[in-house]
PDB file of C-alpha atoms in Angstrom:
ATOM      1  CA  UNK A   1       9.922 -23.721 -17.565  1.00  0.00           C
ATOM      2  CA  UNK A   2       8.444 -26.948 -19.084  1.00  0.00           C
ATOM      3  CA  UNK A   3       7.973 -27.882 -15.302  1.00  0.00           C
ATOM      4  CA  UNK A   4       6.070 -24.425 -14.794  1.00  0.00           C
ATOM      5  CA  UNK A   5       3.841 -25.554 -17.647  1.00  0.00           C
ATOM      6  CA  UNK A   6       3.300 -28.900 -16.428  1.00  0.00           C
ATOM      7  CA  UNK A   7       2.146 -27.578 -12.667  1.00  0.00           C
ATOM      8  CA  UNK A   8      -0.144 -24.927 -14.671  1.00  0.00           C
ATOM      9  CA  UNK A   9       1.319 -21.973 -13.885  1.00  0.00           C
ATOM     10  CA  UNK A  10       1.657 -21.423 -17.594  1.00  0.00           C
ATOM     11  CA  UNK A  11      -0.515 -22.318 -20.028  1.00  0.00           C
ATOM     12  CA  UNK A  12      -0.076 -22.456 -23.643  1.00  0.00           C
ATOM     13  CA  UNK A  13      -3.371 -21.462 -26.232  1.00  0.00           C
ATOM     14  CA  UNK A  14      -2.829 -22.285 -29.988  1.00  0.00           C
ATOM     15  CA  UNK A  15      -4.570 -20.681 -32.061  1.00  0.00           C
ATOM     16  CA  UNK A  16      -5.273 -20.906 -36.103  1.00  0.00           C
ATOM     17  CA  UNK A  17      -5.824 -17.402 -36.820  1.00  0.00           C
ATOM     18  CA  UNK A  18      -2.216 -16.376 -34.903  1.00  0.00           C
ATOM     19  CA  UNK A  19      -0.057 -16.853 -38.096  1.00  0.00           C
ATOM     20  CA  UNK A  20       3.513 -15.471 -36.826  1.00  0.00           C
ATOM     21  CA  UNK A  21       3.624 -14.044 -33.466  1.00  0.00           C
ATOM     22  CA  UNK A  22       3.402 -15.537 -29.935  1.00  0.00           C
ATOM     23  CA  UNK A  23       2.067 -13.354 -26.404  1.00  0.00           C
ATOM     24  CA  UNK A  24       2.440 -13.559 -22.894  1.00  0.00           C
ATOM     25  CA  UNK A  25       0.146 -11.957 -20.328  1.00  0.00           C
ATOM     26  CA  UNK A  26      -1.306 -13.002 -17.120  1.00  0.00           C
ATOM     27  CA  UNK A  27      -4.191 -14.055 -15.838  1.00  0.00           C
ATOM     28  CA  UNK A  28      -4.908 -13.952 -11.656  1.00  0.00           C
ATOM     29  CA  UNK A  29      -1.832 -16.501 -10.275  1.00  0.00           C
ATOM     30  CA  UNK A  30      -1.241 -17.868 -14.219  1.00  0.00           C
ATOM     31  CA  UNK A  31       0.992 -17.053 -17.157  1.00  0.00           C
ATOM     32  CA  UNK A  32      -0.513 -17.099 -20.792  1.00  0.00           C
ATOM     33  CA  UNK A  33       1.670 -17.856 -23.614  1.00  0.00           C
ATOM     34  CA  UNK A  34      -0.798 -17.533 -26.965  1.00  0.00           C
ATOM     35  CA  UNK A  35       0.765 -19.047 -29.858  1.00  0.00           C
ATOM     36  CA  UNK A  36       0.126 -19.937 -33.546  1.00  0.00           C
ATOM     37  CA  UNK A  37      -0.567 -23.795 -33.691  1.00  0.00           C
ATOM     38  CA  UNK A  38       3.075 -24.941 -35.364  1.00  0.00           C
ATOM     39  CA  UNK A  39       4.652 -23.213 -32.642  1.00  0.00           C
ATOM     40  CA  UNK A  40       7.727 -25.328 -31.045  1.00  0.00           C
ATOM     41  CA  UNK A  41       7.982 -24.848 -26.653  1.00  0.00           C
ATOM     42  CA  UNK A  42      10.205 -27.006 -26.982  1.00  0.00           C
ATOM     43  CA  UNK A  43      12.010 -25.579 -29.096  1.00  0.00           C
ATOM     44  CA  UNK A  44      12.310 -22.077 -28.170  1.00  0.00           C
ATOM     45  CA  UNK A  45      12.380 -22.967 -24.494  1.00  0.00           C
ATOM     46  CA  UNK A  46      15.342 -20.344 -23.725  1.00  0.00           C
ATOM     47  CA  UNK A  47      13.800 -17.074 -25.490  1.00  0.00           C
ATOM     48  CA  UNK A  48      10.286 -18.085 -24.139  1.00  0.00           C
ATOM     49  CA  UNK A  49      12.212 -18.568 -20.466  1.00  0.00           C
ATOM     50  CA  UNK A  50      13.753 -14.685 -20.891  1.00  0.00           C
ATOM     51  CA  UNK A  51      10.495 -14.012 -21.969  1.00  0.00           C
ATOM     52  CA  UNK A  52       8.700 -14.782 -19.665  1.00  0.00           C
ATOM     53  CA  UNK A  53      11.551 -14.140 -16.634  1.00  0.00           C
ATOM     54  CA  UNK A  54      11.113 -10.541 -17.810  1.00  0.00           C
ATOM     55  CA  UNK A  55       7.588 -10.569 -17.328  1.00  0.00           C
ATOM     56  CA  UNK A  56       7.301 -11.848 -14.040  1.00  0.00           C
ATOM     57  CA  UNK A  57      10.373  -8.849 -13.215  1.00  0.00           C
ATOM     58  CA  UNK A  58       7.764  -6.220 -13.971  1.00  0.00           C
ATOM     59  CA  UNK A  59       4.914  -8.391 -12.227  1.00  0.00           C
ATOM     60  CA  UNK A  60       2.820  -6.593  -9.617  1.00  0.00           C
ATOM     61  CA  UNK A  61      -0.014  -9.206  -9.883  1.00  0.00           C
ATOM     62  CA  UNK A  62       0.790 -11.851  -6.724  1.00  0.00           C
ATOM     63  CA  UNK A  63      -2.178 -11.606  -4.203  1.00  0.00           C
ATOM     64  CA  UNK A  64       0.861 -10.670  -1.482  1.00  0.00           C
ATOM     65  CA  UNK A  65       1.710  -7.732  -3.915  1.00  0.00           C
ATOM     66  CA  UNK A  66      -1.970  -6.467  -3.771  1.00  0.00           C
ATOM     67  CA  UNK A  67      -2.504  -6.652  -0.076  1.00  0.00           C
ATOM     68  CA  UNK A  68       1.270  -4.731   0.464  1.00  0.00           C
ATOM     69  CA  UNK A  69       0.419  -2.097  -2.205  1.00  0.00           C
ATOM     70  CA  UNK A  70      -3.052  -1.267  -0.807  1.00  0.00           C
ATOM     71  CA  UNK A  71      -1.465  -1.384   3.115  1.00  0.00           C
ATOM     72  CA  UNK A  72       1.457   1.049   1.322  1.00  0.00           C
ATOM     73  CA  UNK A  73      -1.872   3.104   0.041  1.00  0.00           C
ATOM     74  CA  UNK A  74      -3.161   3.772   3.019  1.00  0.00           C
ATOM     75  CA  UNK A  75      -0.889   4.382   4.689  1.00  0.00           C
ATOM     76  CA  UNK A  76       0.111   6.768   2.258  1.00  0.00           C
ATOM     77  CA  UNK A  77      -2.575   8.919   1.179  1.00  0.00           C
ATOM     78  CA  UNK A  78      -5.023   7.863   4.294  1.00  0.00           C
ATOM     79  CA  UNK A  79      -2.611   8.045   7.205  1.00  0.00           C
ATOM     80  CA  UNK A  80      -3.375   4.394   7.480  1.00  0.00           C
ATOM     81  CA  UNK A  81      -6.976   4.155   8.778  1.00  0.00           C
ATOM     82  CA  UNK A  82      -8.669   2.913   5.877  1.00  0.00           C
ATOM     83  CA  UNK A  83      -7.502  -0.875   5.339  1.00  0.00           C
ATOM     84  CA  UNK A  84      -9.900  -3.728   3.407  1.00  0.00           C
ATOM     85  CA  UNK A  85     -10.774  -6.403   5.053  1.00  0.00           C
ATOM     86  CA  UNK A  86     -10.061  -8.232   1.812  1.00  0.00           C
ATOM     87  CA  UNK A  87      -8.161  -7.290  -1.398  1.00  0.00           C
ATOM     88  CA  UNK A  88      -7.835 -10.056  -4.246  1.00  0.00           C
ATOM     89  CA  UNK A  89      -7.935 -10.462  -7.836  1.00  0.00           C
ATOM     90  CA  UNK A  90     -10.993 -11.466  -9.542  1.00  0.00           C
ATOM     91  CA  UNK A  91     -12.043 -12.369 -12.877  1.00  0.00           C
ATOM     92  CA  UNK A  92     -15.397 -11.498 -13.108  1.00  0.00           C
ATOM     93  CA  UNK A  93     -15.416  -7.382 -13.583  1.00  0.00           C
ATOM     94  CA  UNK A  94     -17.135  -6.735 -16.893  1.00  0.00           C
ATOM     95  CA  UNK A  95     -15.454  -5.045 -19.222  1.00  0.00           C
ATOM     96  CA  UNK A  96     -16.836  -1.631 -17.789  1.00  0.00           C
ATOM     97  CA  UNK A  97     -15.531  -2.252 -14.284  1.00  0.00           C
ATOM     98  CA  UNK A  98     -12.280  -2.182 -12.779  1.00  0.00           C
ATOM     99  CA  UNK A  99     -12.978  -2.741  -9.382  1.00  0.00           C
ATOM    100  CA  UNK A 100     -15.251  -2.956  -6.163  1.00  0.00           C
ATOM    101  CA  UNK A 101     -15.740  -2.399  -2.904  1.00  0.00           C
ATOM    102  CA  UNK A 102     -18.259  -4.500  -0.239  1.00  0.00           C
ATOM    103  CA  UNK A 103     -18.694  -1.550   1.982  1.00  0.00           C
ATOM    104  CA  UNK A 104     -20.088  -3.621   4.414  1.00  0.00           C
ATOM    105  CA  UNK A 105     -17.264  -5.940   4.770  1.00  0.00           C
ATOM    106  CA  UNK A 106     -14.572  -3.791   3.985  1.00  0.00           C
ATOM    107  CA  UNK A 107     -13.910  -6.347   0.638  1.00  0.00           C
ATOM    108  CA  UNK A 108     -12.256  -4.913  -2.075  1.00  0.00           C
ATOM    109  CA  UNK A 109     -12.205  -6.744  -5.501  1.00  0.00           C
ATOM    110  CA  UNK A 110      -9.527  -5.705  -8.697  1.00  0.00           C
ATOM    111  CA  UNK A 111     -10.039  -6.679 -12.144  1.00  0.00           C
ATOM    112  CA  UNK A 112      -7.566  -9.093 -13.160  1.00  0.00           C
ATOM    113  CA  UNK A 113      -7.450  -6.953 -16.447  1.00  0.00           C
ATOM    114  CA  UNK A 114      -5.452  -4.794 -14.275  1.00  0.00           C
ATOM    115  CA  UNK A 115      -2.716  -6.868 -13.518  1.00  0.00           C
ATOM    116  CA  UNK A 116      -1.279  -5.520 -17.497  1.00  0.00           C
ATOM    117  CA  UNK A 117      -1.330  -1.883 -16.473  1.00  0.00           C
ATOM    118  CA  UNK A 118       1.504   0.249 -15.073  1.00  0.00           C
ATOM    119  CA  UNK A 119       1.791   0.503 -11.163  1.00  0.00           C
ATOM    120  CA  UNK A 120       0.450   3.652 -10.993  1.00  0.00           C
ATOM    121  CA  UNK A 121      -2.915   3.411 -12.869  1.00  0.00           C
ATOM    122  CA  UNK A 122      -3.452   0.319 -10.615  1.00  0.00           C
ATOM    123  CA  UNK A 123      -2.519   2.558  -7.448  1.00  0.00           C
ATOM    124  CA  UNK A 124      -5.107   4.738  -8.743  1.00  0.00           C
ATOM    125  CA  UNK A 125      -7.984   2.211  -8.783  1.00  0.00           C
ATOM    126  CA  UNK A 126      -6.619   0.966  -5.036  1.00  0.00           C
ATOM    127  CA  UNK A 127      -7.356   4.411  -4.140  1.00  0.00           C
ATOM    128  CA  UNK A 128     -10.557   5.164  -5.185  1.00  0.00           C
ATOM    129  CA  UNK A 129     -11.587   1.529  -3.924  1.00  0.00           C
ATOM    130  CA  UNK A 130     -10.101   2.648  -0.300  1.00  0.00           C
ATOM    131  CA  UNK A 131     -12.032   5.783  -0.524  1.00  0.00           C
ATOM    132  CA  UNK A 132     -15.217   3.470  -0.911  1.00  0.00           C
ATOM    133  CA  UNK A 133     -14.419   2.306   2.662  1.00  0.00           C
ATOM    134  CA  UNK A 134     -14.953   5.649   4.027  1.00  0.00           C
ATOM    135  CA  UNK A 135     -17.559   6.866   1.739  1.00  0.00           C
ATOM    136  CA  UNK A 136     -20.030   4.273  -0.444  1.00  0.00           C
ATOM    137  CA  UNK A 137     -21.404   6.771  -2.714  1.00  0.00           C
ATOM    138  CA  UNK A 138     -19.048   8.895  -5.604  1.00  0.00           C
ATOM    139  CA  UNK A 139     -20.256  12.493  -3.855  1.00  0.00           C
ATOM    140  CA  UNK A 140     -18.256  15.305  -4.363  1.00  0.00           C
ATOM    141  CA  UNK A 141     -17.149  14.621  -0.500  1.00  0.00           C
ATOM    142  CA  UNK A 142     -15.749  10.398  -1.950  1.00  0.00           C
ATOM    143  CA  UNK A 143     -13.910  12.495  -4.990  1.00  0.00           C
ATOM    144  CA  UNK A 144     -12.167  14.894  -2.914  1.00  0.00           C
ATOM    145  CA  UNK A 145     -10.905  11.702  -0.912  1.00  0.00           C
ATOM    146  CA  UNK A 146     -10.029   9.382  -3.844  1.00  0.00           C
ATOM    147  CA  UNK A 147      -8.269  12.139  -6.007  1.00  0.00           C
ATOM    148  CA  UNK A 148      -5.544  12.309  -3.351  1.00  0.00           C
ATOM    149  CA  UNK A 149      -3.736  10.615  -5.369  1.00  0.00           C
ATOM    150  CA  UNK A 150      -2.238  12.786  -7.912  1.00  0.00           C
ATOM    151  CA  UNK A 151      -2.297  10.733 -11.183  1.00  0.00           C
ATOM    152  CA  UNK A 152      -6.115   9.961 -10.547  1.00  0.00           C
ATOM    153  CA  UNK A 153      -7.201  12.372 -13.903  1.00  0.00           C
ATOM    154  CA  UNK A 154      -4.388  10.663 -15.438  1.00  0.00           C
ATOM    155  CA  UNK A 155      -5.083   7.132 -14.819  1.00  0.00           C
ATOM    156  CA  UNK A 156      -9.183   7.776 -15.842  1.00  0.00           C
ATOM    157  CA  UNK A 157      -7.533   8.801 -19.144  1.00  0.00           C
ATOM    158  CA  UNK A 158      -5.479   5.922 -19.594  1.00  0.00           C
ATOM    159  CA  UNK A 159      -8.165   3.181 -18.226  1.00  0.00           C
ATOM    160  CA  UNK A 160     -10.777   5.112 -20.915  1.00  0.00           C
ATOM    161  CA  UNK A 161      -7.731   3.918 -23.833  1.00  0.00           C
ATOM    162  CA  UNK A 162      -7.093   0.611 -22.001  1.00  0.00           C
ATOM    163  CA  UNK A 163     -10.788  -0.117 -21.971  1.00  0.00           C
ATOM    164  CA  UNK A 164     -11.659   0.929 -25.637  1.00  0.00           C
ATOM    165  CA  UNK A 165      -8.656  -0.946 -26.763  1.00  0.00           C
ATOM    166  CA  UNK A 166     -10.128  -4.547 -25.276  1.00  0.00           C
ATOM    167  CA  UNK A 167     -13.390  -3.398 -26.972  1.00  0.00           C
ATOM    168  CA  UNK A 168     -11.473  -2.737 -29.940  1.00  0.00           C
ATOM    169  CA  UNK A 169      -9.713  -6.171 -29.699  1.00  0.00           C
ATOM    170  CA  UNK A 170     -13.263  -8.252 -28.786  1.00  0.00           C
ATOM    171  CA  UNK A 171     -15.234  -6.864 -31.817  1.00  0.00           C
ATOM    172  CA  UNK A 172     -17.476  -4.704 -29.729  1.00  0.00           C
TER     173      UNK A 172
END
């Protein structure tokens, strides 16, 4: 793991107002461990190694995992004719996006915010981004084609909680 750190794939942000507890999340292709400024790596290298092993088990966030899920998408719930160009992580959605489509280029772009949700809110958003490919504007005609995905009422509910939660957590 110290090795990990070292290349950058995780990086470690102290912080004086975190008193007791550490956190892990991820950010695009890089692990964040947040952690109070006495904390020891060193030495809690094997519970921060399980920690962070069972994080990357649940991981759906590699670039390869985004283009297979949104291939596995269409393929699903579009007989496979509507394929991006492009799918990728990015980092600059604002806090009241959690994706986009290029409809001229076929590009679609995910919030890396996304990367901490369950699998099937982030199919959701996959969806409704492939729908873009066929239809730009949210009609009633783009609706009836993204909501073929069956948790799509459920996943607006749960992005609406995600998303006041970060507000929540920012100050906003």
């Amino acid at each position: 793991m110290l090795r990990a750190i070292a290349r950058g794939e995780i990086v470690v942000r102290r912080s004086a107002r975190r008193k007791k507890t550490i956190a892990v999340s991820k950010e695009v292709d890089t692990f964040v461990l947040s952690a109070p400024i006495r904390y020891s790596v060193e030495s809690n290298i094997r519970a921060l190694t399980d920690l962070f092993n069972r994080l990357a088990a649940r991981d759906h966030s590699s670039a390869a995992d985004l283009v297979e899920l949104a291939a596995e998408l269409s393929q699903r719930y579009f007989s496979g004719r509507l394929r991006p160009a492009s799918i990728r992580w990015v980092t600059n959605q604002n806090l009241s996006r959690w994706a986009s489509t290029t409809t001229s280029t076929g590009d679609i772009r995910i919030s890396h915010r996304l990367q901490a949700v369950p699998r099937w809110v982030l199919e959701t958003v996959i969806v409704h981004e492939l729908a873009h490919l066929q239809i730009g504007p949210h009609t009633k005609e783009f609706h009836a084609l993204a909501d073929r995905h069956p948790r799509q009422a459920e996943a607006k509910l749960f992005l609406d909680g995600f998303s006041a939660g970060e507000r929540f957590s920012r100050g906003a």
